[in-house]
Amino acid sequence: ESVLNADPIYKWFNETKLNKAKEFHPVGVRLFKEKRILDAFHMFRHAYKLAVLARGIPEDNYADAKDAEELQNLCYNNLAACHFQWKNHKSVVELSEKALLSQPNRVKTLYRKGVSNLSLGELDDAEKDLIQAKKLEPNNRAVNDKLGFVQQRKRTEEAKLASRMSKMFA
């Protein structure tokens, strides 16, 4: 059956929606690895939307709602990775926060969020994210390097502020 002749999505069973979402997601992963970020983004977006729809409403008592929710959260993380490649740091922070609600110990997510907060000038948030990532993986060089950079930048900002304050009251 052709996609053009398919029923509208609202008529699909939750199982069908989830299966389609599970088809889109690995394609997105493959495209991302091939550096085809825009194509991957669209695959992740479709997978995310179908996963949300597959969860249905609580009254459905859909047995695989938990699988759909896990896929939805995985898509948050993948969409954040795409935005990170494009340097859309505000979107990275928003999507990473959603992903971290269900999986707070994902080092890559914490790292991306920390770097994005750094780029947005949110040094305290960046430090908090990177410290959390360091607690999970103390030997991660990328995390340690960025954390050192954030802490150095914070010291520089504090010194500038102290200098301004001393001139103001001198």
Coordinates of N, CA, C and O in Angstrom, one line a residue, residues 96-161:
S96 N 17.5 19.5 25.9 CA 18.3 18.7 26.8 C 17.6 18.6 28.2 O 17.6 17.6 28.8
E97 N 17.0 19.7 28.6 CA 16.3 19.7 29.8 C 15.2 18.7 29.8 O 15.0 18.0 30.8
K98 N 14.5 18.6 28.7 CA 13.4 17.6 28.6 C 14.0 16.2 28.6 O 13.4 15.3 29.3
A99 N 15.1 16.0 27.9 CA 15.7 14.7 27.9 C 16.2 14.3 29.3 O 16.1 13.1 29.7
L100 N 16.7 15.2 30.0 CA 17.3 14.9 31.3 C 16.3 14.7 32.4 O 16.6 14.1 33.4
L101 N 15.0 15.0 32.1 CA 14.0 14.8 33.1 C 13.8 13.3 33.3 O 13.6 12.8 34.5
S102 N 13.9 12.5 32.3 CA 13.7 11.1 32.4 C 15.1 10.3 32.5 O 15.1 9.2 33.0
Q103 N 16.1 10.9 32.0 CA 17.5 10.3 32.1 C 18.5 11.3 32.6 O 19.3 11.8 31.8
P104 N 18.5 11.6 33.9 CA 19.4 12.7 34.4 C 20.9 12.4 34.3 O 21.7 13.3 34.6
N105 N 21.3 11.1 34.0 CA 22.7 10.8 34.1 C 23.3 10.6 32.7 O 24.3 9.8 32.6
R106 N 22.8 11.2 31.7 CA 23.4 11.1 30.4 C 24.5 12.2 30.2 O 24.2 13.4 30.1
V107 N 25.7 11.7 30.2 CA 26.9 12.6 30.1 C 26.9 13.4 28.9 O 27.1 14.7 28.9
K108 N 26.6 12.8 27.7 CA 26.6 13.6 26.5 C 25.6 14.7 26.5 O 25.8 15.8 26.0
T109 N 24.4 14.4 27.1 CA 23.3 15.5 27.1 C 23.8 16.6 28.1 O 23.6 17.8 27.8
L110 N 24.3 16.2 29.2 CA 24.8 17.2 30.2 C 25.9 18.1 29.6 O 26.0 19.3 29.7
Y111 N 26.8 17.4 28.8 CA 27.9 18.1 28.2 C 27.4 19.1 27.1 O 27.7 20.3 27.1
R112 N 26.5 18.7 26.3 CA 25.9 19.6 25.2 C 25.2 20.7 25.9 O 25.3 21.9 25.4
K113 N 24.4 20.4 26.9 CA 23.7 21.5 27.6 C 24.7 22.5 28.3 O 24.5 23.7 28.2
G114 N 25.7 22.0 28.9 CA 26.7 22.8 29.5 C 27.4 23.7 28.5 O 27.6 24.9 28.7
V115 N 27.8 23.2 27.4 CA 28.5 23.9 26.3 C 27.5 25.0 25.8 O 27.9 26.1 25.5
S116 N 26.3 24.6 25.6 CA 25.3 25.6 25.1 C 25.0 26.7 26.1 O 24.9 27.9 25.7
N117 N 24.9 26.3 27.4 CA 24.8 27.4 28.4 C 26.0 28.3 28.4 O 25.8 29.5 28.5
L118 N 27.2 27.8 28.2 CA 28.4 28.6 28.1 C 28.3 29.6 26.9 O 28.5 30.8 27.1
S119 N 27.8 29.1 25.8 CA 27.7 29.9 24.6 C 26.6 31.0 24.8 O 26.7 32.1 24.2
L120 N 25.6 30.7 25.6 CA 24.6 31.7 25.9 C 25.0 32.7 27.0 O 24.2 33.6 27.4
G121 N 26.2 32.4 27.6 CA 26.7 33.3 28.7 C 26.1 33.0 30.0 O 26.3 33.7 31.0
E122 N 25.5 31.8 30.1 CA 24.9 31.3 31.4 C 26.0 30.5 32.1 O 25.9 29.3 32.2
L123 N 27.0 31.2 32.7 CA 28.1 30.5 33.3 C 27.8 29.6 34.5 O 28.3 28.5 34.6
D124 N 26.9 30.0 35.3 CA 26.5 29.2 36.5 C 25.8 27.9 36.1 O 26.1 26.9 36.6
D125 N 24.9 28.1 35.1 CA 24.2 26.9 34.6 C 25.2 25.9 33.9 O 25.1 24.7 34.0
A126 N 26.1 26.5 33.1 CA 27.1 25.7 32.4 C 28.0 24.9 33.4 O 28.2 23.7 33.2
E127 N 28.4 25.6 34.4 CA 29.2 25.0 35.4 C 28.5 23.9 36.1 O 29.0 22.8 36.3
K128 N 27.2 24.1 36.5 CA 26.4 23.1 37.2 C 26.3 21.8 36.3 O 26.5 20.7 36.8
D129 N 26.0 22.0 35.0 CA 25.8 20.9 34.1 C 27.1 20.1 33.9 O 27.1 18.9 33.9
L130 N 28.2 20.8 33.8 CA 29.5 20.2 33.5 C 30.0 19.5 34.8 O 30.6 18.4 34.7
I131 N 29.7 20.0 36.0 CA 30.1 19.4 37.2 C 29.3 18.1 37.4 O 29.9 17.0 37.8
Q132 N 28.0 18.1 37.0 CA 27.2 16.9 37.1 C 27.8 15.8 36.1 O 27.9 14.7 36.5
A133 N 28.2 16.3 34.9 CA 28.8 15.3 33.9 C 30.1 14.8 34.5 O 30.4 13.6 34.3
K134 N 30.9 15.6 35.1 CA 32.2 15.2 35.7 C 32.0 14.2 36.8 O 32.8 13.2 36.9
K135 N 30.9 14.4 37.6 CA 30.7 13.4 38.6 C 30.4 12.0 38.1 O 30.7 11.0 38.6
L136 N 29.7 12.0 36.9 CA 29.4 10.7 36.3 C 30.5 10.1 35.5 O 30.7 8.9 35.5
E137 N 31.4 10.9 34.9 CA 32.6 10.4 34.2 C 33.8 11.3 34.5 O 34.1 12.3 33.8
P138 N 34.4 11.1 35.6 CA 35.5 11.9 36.1 C 36.7 12.0 35.1 O 37.4 13.0 35.1
N139 N 36.9 11.0 34.2 CA 38.0 11.0 33.3 C 37.7 11.5 31.9 O 38.5 11.4 31.0
N140 N 36.5 12.1 31.7 CA 36.1 12.5 30.4 C 36.8 13.8 30.1 O 36.6 14.9 30.7
R141 N 37.7 13.8 29.2 CA 38.6 14.9 28.9 C 37.8 16.1 28.4 O 38.1 17.3 28.7
A142 N 36.8 15.9 27.5 CA 36.1 17.0 26.9 C 35.3 17.7 28.0 O 35.3 19.0 28.1
V143 N 34.7 17.0 28.9 CA 34.0 17.6 30.1 C 35.0 18.4 30.9 O 34.7 19.5 31.3
N144 N 36.1 17.8 31.3 CA 37.1 18.4 32.2 C 37.6 19.7 31.5 O 37.8 20.7 32.2
D145 N 37.9 19.7 30.2 CA 38.4 20.8 29.5 C 37.4 22.0 29.6 O 37.7 23.1 29.9
K146 N 36.1 21.7 29.2 CA 35.1 22.7 29.2 C 34.8 23.2 30.6 O 34.6 24.4 30.8
L147 N 34.8 22.4 31.6 CA 34.6 22.8 33.0 C 35.7 23.7 33.4 O 35.4 24.8 34.0
G148 N 37.0 23.4 33.1 CA 38.1 24.3 33.4 C 37.9 25.6 32.7 O 38.2 26.7 33.3
F149 N 37.5 25.6 31.5 CA 37.3 26.9 30.7 C 36.2 27.7 31.4 O 36.3 28.9 31.5
V150 N 35.1 27.1 31.8 CA 34.0 27.8 32.4 C 34.4 28.4 33.7 O 34.1 29.6 34.0
Q151 N 35.1 27.6 34.5 CA 35.6 28.1 35.8 C 36.6 29.3 35.7 O 36.5 30.3 36.4
Q152 N 37.4 29.2 34.7 CA 38.4 30.3 34.4 C 37.6 31.5 33.9 O 37.9 32.7 34.4
R153 N 36.6 31.4 33.1 CA 35.8 32.5 32.6 C 35.1 33.1 33.7 O 34.9 34.4 33.8
K154 N 34.5 32.3 34.6 CA 33.8 32.8 35.8 C 34.7 33.7 36.7 O 34.4 34.8 37.1
R155 N 36.0 33.2 36.9 CA 36.9 34.0 37.7 C 37.2 35.3 37.0 O 37.3 36.3 37.7
T156 N 37.4 35.3 35.7 CA 37.7 36.5 35.0 C 36.5 37.5 35.1 O 36.7 38.7 35.3
E157 N 35.3 37.0 34.9 CA 34.1 37.8 35.1 C 34.0 38.4 36.5 O 33.6 39.6 36.6
E158 N 34.2 37.6 37.5 CA 34.2 38.1 38.9 C 35.2 39.2 39.1 O 35.0 40.1 39.8
A159 N 36.4 39.0 38.6 CA 37.5 40.0 38.7 C 37.1 41.3 38.0 O 37.3 42.4 38.6
K160 N 36.5 41.2 36.9 CA 36.0 42.4 36.2 C 35.0 43.1 37.0 O 35.0 44.4 37.2
L161 N 34.1 42.4 37.6 CA 33.0 43.0 38.4 C 33.6 43.6 39.6 O 33.2 44.7 40.0

